[in-house]
Amino acid sequence: MTKISTETYDLRVALVTGGSVGIGRAIVKKLADKGFAVAVHYAGNKTNADATVEEIIKQDGKAISIGGDVADEKVMQEAFDVVEEKLGGIDVVVNTAGIMLLSPIAELNMADLDKMHRTNIRGTFVISQQAARRVRKGGAIINFSTSVTRTQFPTYGAYVASKAAVESMTMVLARELRGKDITVNAVAPGPTATPLFLDGKDEQTIDNLSKATPLERLGTPEDIADTVAYLATAGRWINGQVIFSNGGLA
């Protein structure tokens, strides 16, 4: 029987990629509320990341900001080094960093496919690889997919292809970490009111998506953060799964 880790640390530490805005920022704040020291990663928005860190510190929490391209393995190796040095280790890695470029498959600019491949697939692989090497016993690795892998909305083909790859690598990694006492899961949000999701959508489209779930509303970043926080703390028996946090979207 696999032993459950009994090791304890002075402070549990979480690294959240894409943590300066949207769902990532909500996750950062939720984990800070749960007592984690948090590393807030950003790709380009240092101002937002630093503001989030300042807010956490004002509430007697512990946080740092750290930038870099998630698809650059050398930069991310250095980022993980900094988190370990400044915060003492890493217990949870949440990889929300991603981009979404929509187009019918027949009309897609292949440069857009390459951009999504680099961030969503390569970036997730780089972060997962570092996390698999660094996360301490009793920890969690949480990647991000999308409920559109099941709903098959038009224009999402290339984006969904990248996220289906995320789901697959997540399932494999969960099994590769057998005996390490580290859980690996993916969260697949449904329609969620973030700038990334709302960009380019008219009011009618947003209203229709709001009514698509039995709860008849869009999700909020805080809804998704609650799911992540559970996986990062109490959800130790959930492993190798895709969790559809979508309000019942079919």
CSV table of C-alpha atoms in Angstrom, one decimal:
chain,number,residue,atom,x,y,z
A,1,MET,CA,0.0,0.0,0.0
A,2,THR,CA,1.3,3.5,-0.9
A,3,LYS,CA,2.0,5.6,2.1
A,4,ILE,CA,0.4,9.0,2.5
A,5,SER,CA,3.2,11.5,3.1
A,6,THR,CA,3.4,12.7,6.7
A,7,GLU,CA,6.0,15.4,6.0
A,8,THR,CA,5.1,18.9,7.1
A,9,TYR,CA,6.6,22.2,6.0
A,10,ASP,CA,6.7,25.6,7.7
A,11,LEU,CA,4.7,27.1,4.8
A,12,ARG,CA,3.0,25.5,1.8
A,13,VAL,CA,3.9,27.2,-1.4
A,14,ALA,CA,2.0,27.5,-4.7
A,15,LEU,CA,3.1,28.7,-8.1
A,16,VAL,CA,0.3,29.9,-10.4
A,17,THR,CA,1.2,30.6,-14.0
A,18,GLY,CA,-0.9,33.3,-15.6
A,19,GLY,CA,-1.6,34.4,-12.1
A,20,SER,CA,-1.9,38.2,-12.7
A,21,VAL,CA,-5.3,38.3,-14.4
A,22,GLY,CA,-8.7,36.5,-14.7
A,23,ILE,CA,-9.0,32.9,-13.4
A,24,GLY,CA,-5.3,32.8,-12.5
A,25,ARG,CA,-5.6,35.9,-10.2
A,26,ALA,CA,-8.7,34.5,-8.5
A,27,ILE,CA,-6.8,31.3,-7.8
A,28,VAL,CA,-3.8,33.2,-6.4
A,29,LYS,CA,-6.1,35.1,-4.0
A,30,LYS,CA,-8.0,31.9,-3.0
A,31,LEU,CA,-4.8,30.0,-2.2
A,32,ALA,CA,-3.4,33.0,-0.3
A,33,ASP,CA,-6.6,33.0,1.7
A,34,LYS,CA,-6.0,29.3,2.4
A,35,GLY,CA,-2.6,30.1,3.9
A,36,PHE,CA,-0.3,29.4,0.9
A,37,ALA,CA,2.7,31.5,0.1
A,38,VAL,CA,2.1,32.3,-3.6
A,39,ALA,CA,4.3,32.9,-6.6
A,40,VAL,CA,2.3,35.0,-9.1
A,41,HIS,CA,3.6,34.3,-12.6
A,42,TYR,CA,3.0,36.7,-15.4
A,43,ALA,CA,3.9,36.7,-19.1
A,44,GLY,CA,3.7,40.4,-19.8
A,45,ASN,CA,1.6,42.2,-17.2
A,46,LYS,CA,4.1,42.8,-14.4
A,47,THR,CA,2.0,45.7,-13.0
A,48,ASN,CA,-1.0,43.5,-12.4
A,49,ALA,CA,1.2,40.8,-10.8
A,50,ASP,CA,2.9,43.2,-8.5
A,51,ALA,CA,-0.4,44.7,-7.5
A,52,THR,CA,-1.7,41.2,-6.6
A,53,VAL,CA,1.4,40.5,-4.6
A,54,GLU,CA,1.0,43.8,-2.7
A,55,GLU,CA,-2.6,43.1,-1.9
A,56,ILE,CA,-1.7,39.7,-0.5
A,57,ILE,CA,1.1,41.1,1.6
A,58,LYS,CA,-1.2,43.9,3.0
A,59,GLN,CA,-3.4,41.0,4.2
A,60,ASP,CA,-0.4,39.5,6.1
A,61,GLY,CA,0.2,36.9,3.4
A,62,LYS,CA,3.4,36.0,1.6
A,63,ALA,CA,3.8,36.4,-2.2
A,64,ILE,CA,6.2,37.2,-4.9
A,65,SER,CA,5.8,37.9,-8.6
A,66,ILE,CA,7.9,36.2,-11.3
A,67,GLY,CA,7.8,36.7,-15.1
A,68,GLY,CA,8.7,34.6,-18.1
A,69,ASP,CA,7.6,32.7,-21.2
A,70,VAL,CA,6.1,29.4,-20.0
A,71,ALA,CA,7.2,27.8,-23.3
A,72,ASP,CA,10.9,28.6,-22.6
A,73,GLU,CA,12.3,25.7,-20.6
A,74,LYS,CA,15.4,27.6,-19.5
A,75,VAL,CA,13.4,30.6,-18.3
A,76,MET,CA,11.0,28.4,-16.4
A,77,GLN,CA,13.7,26.4,-14.8
A,78,GLU,CA,15.1,29.7,-13.5
A,79,ALA,CA,11.6,30.8,-12.4
A,80,PHE,CA,11.2,27.5,-10.4
A,81,ASP,CA,14.6,28.1,-8.9
A,82,VAL,CA,13.7,31.5,-7.7
A,83,VAL,CA,10.4,30.3,-6.1
A,84,GLU,CA,12.2,27.6,-4.2
A,85,GLU,CA,14.9,30.0,-3.1
A,86,LYS,CA,12.6,32.8,-2.0
A,87,LEU,CA,9.6,30.7,-0.6
A,88,GLY,CA,11.4,27.5,0.5
A,89,GLY,CA,10.0,24.9,-1.9
A,90,ILE,CA,7.0,24.2,-4.1
A,91,ASP,CA,3.9,22.2,-3.1
A,92,VAL,CA,1.3,23.1,-5.7
A,93,VAL,CA,1.7,24.2,-9.3
A,94,VAL,CA,-1.3,25.6,-11.1
A,95,ASN,CA,-0.9,26.2,-14.8
A,96,THR,CA,-3.6,28.6,-16.1
A,97,ALA,CA,-1.4,30.3,-18.7
A,98,GLY,CA,-2.9,30.0,-22.1
A,99,ILE,CA,-4.2,31.8,-25.2
A,100,MET,CA,-7.3,31.4,-27.2
A,101,LEU,CA,-7.6,32.4,-30.8
A,102,LEU,CA,-10.9,31.5,-32.5
A,103,SER,CA,-11.6,30.8,-36.2
A,104,PRO,CA,-13.4,28.2,-38.3
A,105,ILE,CA,-10.9,25.4,-39.1
A,106,ALA,CA,-11.2,26.1,-42.8
A,107,GLU,CA,-10.2,29.8,-42.3
A,108,LEU,CA,-7.6,29.5,-39.5
A,109,ASN,CA,-4.4,31.4,-39.9
A,110,MET,CA,-1.7,28.7,-39.3
A,111,ALA,CA,0.4,31.3,-37.4
A,112,ASP,CA,-2.4,31.4,-34.8
A,113,LEU,CA,-2.3,27.6,-34.5
A,114,ASP,CA,1.4,27.8,-33.9
A,115,LYS,CA,1.0,30.5,-31.2
A,116,MET,CA,-1.6,28.3,-29.3
A,117,HIS,CA,0.6,25.3,-29.7
A,118,ARG,CA,3.6,27.1,-28.2
A,119,THR,CA,1.8,28.5,-25.2
A,120,ASN,CA,-1.0,25.9,-24.5
A,121,ILE,CA,0.9,22.7,-25.4
A,122,ARG,CA,4.6,23.3,-25.2
A,123,GLY,CA,4.0,25.7,-22.2
A,124,THR,CA,2.0,23.2,-20.3
A,125,PHE,CA,4.6,20.5,-21.0
A,126,VAL,CA,7.4,22.7,-19.8
A,127,ILE,CA,5.6,23.6,-16.6
A,128,SER,CA,4.5,20.0,-16.0
A,129,GLN,CA,8.0,18.8,-16.5
A,130,GLN,CA,9.4,21.3,-14.0
A,131,ALA,CA,6.5,20.6,-11.6
A,132,ALA,CA,7.1,16.8,-11.8
A,133,ARG,CA,10.7,17.4,-10.8
A,134,ARG,CA,10.1,20.0,-8.1
A,135,VAL,CA,6.7,19.5,-6.3
A,136,ARG,CA,7.2,18.1,-2.8
A,137,LYS,CA,5.4,15.0,-1.5
A,138,GLY,CA,1.7,15.6,-0.7
A,139,GLY,CA,1.6,18.2,-3.4
A,140,ALA,CA,-0.6,18.8,-6.5
A,141,ILE,CA,-0.1,19.7,-10.2
A,142,ILE,CA,-3.2,21.3,-11.8
A,143,ASN,CA,-3.4,22.0,-15.5
A,144,PHE,CA,-6.1,23.8,-17.4
A,145,SER,CA,-8.3,22.5,-20.2
A,146,THR,CA,-11.7,23.6,-21.4
A,147,SER,CA,-15.3,22.2,-21.4
A,148,VAL,CA,-15.4,22.9,-25.1
A,149,THR,CA,-13.4,19.7,-25.6
A,150,ARG,CA,-16.9,18.1,-25.0
A,151,THR,CA,-19.3,20.8,-26.3
A,152,GLN,CA,-17.6,21.2,-29.6
A,153,PHE,CA,-18.6,24.8,-30.2
A,154,PRO,CA,-17.8,26.1,-33.8
A,155,THR,CA,-14.6,28.2,-34.2
A,156,TYR,CA,-12.9,26.6,-31.2
A,157,GLY,CA,-11.3,23.8,-33.2
A,158,ALA,CA,-7.6,24.8,-32.9
A,159,TYR,CA,-8.0,25.9,-29.3
A,160,VAL,CA,-9.7,22.6,-28.4
A,161,ALA,CA,-7.0,20.7,-30.1
A,162,SER,CA,-4.4,22.3,-27.9
A,163,LYS,CA,-6.4,21.7,-24.8
A,164,ALA,CA,-7.1,18.0,-25.6
A,165,ALA,CA,-3.4,17.6,-25.7
A,166,VAL,CA,-3.2,19.1,-22.2
A,167,GLU,CA,-5.7,16.6,-20.9
A,168,SER,CA,-3.8,13.7,-22.4
A,169,MET,CA,-0.4,14.8,-21.0
A,170,THR,CA,-2.0,15.4,-17.6
A,171,MET,CA,-3.4,11.9,-17.5
A,172,VAL,CA,-0.1,10.4,-18.4
A,173,LEU,CA,1.8,12.4,-15.9
A,174,ALA,CA,-0.5,11.3,-13.1
A,175,ARG,CA,0.5,7.7,-13.8
A,176,GLU,CA,4.2,8.5,-14.2
A,177,LEU,CA,4.2,10.0,-10.7
A,178,ARG,CA,3.1,6.7,-9.1
A,179,GLY,CA,4.4,6.4,-5.6
A,180,LYS,CA,5.3,10.1,-5.3
A,181,ASP,CA,2.2,11.2,-3.4
A,182,ILE,CA,1.6,14.0,-5.9
A,183,THR,CA,-1.8,14.4,-7.6
A,184,VAL,CA,-2.1,15.5,-11.2
A,185,ASN,CA,-5.4,16.8,-12.6
A,186,ALA,CA,-6.9,19.1,-15.1
A,187,VAL,CA,-9.7,21.6,-14.6
A,188,ALA,CA,-11.9,22.3,-17.6
A,189,PRO,CA,-14.0,25.5,-17.0
A,190,GLY,CA,-17.1,26.2,-18.9
A,191,PRO,CA,-18.1,29.7,-20.0
A,192,THR,CA,-16.5,32.0,-17.5
A,193,ALA,CA,-16.7,35.8,-17.3
A,194,THR,CA,-13.0,36.7,-17.9
A,195,PRO,CA,-11.6,39.2,-20.4
A,196,LEU,CA,-10.2,36.2,-22.4
A,197,PHE,CA,-13.6,34.7,-22.8
A,198,LEU,CA,-15.6,37.9,-23.3
A,199,ASP,CA,-13.3,39.4,-25.8
A,200,GLY,CA,-15.0,39.7,-29.2
A,201,LYS,CA,-18.4,38.4,-28.1
A,202,ASP,CA,-21.6,40.5,-28.5
A,203,GLU,CA,-24.3,40.7,-25.8
A,204,GLN,CA,-26.6,38.2,-27.5
A,205,THR,CA,-23.8,35.6,-27.6
A,206,ILE,CA,-22.9,36.2,-24.0
A,207,ASP,CA,-26.6,36.0,-23.0
A,208,ASN,CA,-27.0,32.7,-24.9
A,209,LEU,CA,-24.0,31.2,-23.2
A,210,SER,CA,-25.2,32.4,-19.9
A,211,LYS,CA,-28.4,30.4,-20.4
A,212,ALA,CA,-26.6,27.3,-21.6
A,213,THR,CA,-26.2,25.8,-18.2
A,214,PRO,CA,-28.9,24.7,-15.8
A,215,LEU,CA,-27.7,27.5,-13.4
A,216,GLU,CA,-28.4,30.1,-16.1
A,217,ARG,CA,-25.3,32.2,-15.6
A,218,LEU,CA,-21.7,32.4,-16.6
A,219,GLY,CA,-19.2,31.0,-14.2
A,220,THR,CA,-17.0,33.4,-12.3
A,221,PRO,CA,-13.2,33.2,-11.8
A,222,GLU,CA,-14.0,32.5,-8.1
A,223,ASP,CA,-16.0,29.5,-9.1
A,224,ILE,CA,-13.0,28.0,-10.8
A,225,ALA,CA,-10.7,29.0,-8.0
A,226,ASP,CA,-12.8,27.1,-5.5
A,227,THR,CA,-12.3,23.9,-7.6
A,228,VAL,CA,-8.6,24.4,-7.8
A,229,ALA,CA,-8.3,25.1,-4.1
A,230,TYR,CA,-10.1,21.9,-3.3
A,231,LEU,CA,-7.7,19.9,-5.5
A,232,ALA,CA,-4.8,21.7,-3.9
A,233,THR,CA,-5.8,20.9,-0.4
A,234,ALA,CA,-8.5,18.4,0.6
A,235,GLY,CA,-8.9,16.6,-2.7
A,236,ARG,CA,-6.1,14.1,-2.2
A,237,TRP,CA,-8.2,11.2,-3.6
A,238,ILE,CA,-8.8,12.9,-6.9
A,239,ASN,CA,-6.0,12.0,-9.3
A,240,GLY,CA,-5.6,11.7,-13.0
A,241,GLN,CA,-8.9,13.3,-13.7
A,242,VAL,CA,-10.4,16.1,-15.8
A,243,ILE,CA,-12.8,18.1,-13.6
A,244,PHE,CA,-15.5,19.9,-15.5
A,245,SER,CA,-16.2,23.1,-13.5
A,246,ASN,CA,-19.0,24.4,-15.8
A,247,GLY,CA,-22.3,24.6,-13.9
A,248,GLY,CA,-23.8,21.5,-15.7
A,249,LEU,CA,-23.0,22.5,-19.3
A,250,ALA,CA,-23.9,19.6,-21.5
